[in-house]
PDB file of C-alpha atoms in Angstrom:
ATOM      1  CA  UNK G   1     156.581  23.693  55.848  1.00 67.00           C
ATOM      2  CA  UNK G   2     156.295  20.682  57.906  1.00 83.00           C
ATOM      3  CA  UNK G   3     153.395  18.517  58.237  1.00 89.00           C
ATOM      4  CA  UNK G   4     151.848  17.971  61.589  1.00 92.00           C
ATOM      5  CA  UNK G   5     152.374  14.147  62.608  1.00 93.00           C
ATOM      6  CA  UNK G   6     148.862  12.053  62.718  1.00 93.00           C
ATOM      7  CA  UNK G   7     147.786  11.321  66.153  1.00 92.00           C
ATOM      8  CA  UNK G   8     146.495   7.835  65.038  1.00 93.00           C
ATOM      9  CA  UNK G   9     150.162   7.085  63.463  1.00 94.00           C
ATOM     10  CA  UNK G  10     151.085   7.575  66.540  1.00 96.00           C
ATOM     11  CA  UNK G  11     148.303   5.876  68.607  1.00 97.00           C
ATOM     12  CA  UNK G  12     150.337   2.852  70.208  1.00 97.00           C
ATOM     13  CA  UNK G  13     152.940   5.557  71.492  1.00 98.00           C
ATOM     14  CA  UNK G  14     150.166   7.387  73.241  1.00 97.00           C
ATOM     15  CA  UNK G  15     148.554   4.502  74.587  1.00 97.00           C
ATOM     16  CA  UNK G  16     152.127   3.436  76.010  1.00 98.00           C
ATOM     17  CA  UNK G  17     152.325   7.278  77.884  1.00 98.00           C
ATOM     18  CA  UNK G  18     148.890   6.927  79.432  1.00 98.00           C
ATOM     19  CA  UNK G  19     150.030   3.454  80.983  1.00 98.00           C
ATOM     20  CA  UNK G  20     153.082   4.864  82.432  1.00 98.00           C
ATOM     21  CA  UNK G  21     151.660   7.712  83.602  1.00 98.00           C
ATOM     22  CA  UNK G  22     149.277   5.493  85.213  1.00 98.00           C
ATOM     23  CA  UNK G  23     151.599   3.195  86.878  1.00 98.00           C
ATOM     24  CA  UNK G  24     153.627   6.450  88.073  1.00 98.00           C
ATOM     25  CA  UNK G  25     150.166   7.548  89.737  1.00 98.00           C
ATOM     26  CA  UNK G  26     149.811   3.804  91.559  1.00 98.00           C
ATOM     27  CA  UNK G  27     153.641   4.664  92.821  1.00 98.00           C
ATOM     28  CA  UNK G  28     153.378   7.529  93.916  1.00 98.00           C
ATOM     29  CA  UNK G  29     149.598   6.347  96.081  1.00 98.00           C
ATOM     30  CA  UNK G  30     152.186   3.569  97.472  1.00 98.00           C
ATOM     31  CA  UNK G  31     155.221   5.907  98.029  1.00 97.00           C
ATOM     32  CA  UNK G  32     152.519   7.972 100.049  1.00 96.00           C
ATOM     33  CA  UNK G  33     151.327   5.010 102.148  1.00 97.00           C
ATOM     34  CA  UNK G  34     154.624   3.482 103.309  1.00 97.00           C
ATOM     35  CA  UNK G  35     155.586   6.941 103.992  1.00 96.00           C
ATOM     36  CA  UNK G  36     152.504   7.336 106.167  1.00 97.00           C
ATOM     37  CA  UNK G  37     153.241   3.642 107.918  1.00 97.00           C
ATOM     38  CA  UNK G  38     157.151   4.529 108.549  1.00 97.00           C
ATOM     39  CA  UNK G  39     155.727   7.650 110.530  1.00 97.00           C
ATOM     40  CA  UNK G  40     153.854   5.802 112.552  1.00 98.00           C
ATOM     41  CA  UNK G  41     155.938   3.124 113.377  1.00 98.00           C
ATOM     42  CA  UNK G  42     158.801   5.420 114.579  1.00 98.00           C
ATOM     43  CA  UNK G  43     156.059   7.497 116.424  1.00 98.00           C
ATOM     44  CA  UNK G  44     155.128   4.097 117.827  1.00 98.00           C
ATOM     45  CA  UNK G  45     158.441   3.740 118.670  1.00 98.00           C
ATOM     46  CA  UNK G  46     159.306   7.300 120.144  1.00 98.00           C
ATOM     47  CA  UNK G  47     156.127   6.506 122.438  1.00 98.00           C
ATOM     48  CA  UNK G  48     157.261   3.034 123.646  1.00 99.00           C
ATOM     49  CA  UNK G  49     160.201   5.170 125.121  1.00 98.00           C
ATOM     50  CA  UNK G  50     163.136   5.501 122.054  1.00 99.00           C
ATOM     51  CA  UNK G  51     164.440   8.430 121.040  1.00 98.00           C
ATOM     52  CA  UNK G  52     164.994   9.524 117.426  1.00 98.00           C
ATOM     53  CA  UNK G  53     168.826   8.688 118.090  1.00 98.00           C
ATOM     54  CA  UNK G  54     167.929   5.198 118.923  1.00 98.00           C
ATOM     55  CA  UNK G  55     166.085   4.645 116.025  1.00 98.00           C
ATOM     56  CA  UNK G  56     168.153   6.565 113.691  1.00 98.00           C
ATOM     57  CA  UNK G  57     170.901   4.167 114.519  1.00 98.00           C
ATOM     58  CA  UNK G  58     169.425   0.848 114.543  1.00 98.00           C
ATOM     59  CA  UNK G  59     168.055   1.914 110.840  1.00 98.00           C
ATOM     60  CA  UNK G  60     171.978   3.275 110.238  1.00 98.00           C
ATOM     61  CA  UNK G  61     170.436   7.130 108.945  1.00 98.00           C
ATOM     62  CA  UNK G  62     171.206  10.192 110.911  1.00 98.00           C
ATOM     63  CA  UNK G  63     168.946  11.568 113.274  1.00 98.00           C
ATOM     64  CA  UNK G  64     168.170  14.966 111.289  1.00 98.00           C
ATOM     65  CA  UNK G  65     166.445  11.659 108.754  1.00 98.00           C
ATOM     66  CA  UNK G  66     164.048  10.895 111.809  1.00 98.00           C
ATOM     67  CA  UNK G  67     163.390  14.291 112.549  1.00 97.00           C
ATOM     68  CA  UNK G  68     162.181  14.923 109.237  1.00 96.00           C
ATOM     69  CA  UNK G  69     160.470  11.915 108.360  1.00 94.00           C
ATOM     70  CA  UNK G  70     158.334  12.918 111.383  1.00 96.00           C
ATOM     71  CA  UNK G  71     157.830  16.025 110.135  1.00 93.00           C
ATOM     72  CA  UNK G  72     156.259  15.733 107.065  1.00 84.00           C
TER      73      UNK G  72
END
């Protein structure tokens, strides 16, 4: 029968996981507010007069990538 490992042998490893999983949470918050700043802009954009064709090709994505950036 195995022995169950000792958290505190252990502890640095644990402490290392909570920091990453904290630094994937401040990622994800930024991923969510450039996100939020690209839809505006192109909205910004769409209202000045450009379609989503326009902009999808100065940016060099497909249209369909405007569409749904809009979207969600």
């Amino acid at each position: 029968m195995s022995k169950k490992p000792s958290v505190e042998d252990h502890r640095e490893t644990f402490r290392h996981l909570q920091e990453v999983a904290a630094q994937a949470l401040e990622h994800w918050k930024l991923a969510r507010q450039f996100h939020r700043e690209r839809r505006d802009i192109i909205s910004g954009l769409i209202d000045a007069g450009f379609s989503q064709a326009d902009i999808a090709r100065e940016l060099g994505v497909t249209r369909q990538a405007i569409q749904k950036q809009l979207s969600l």
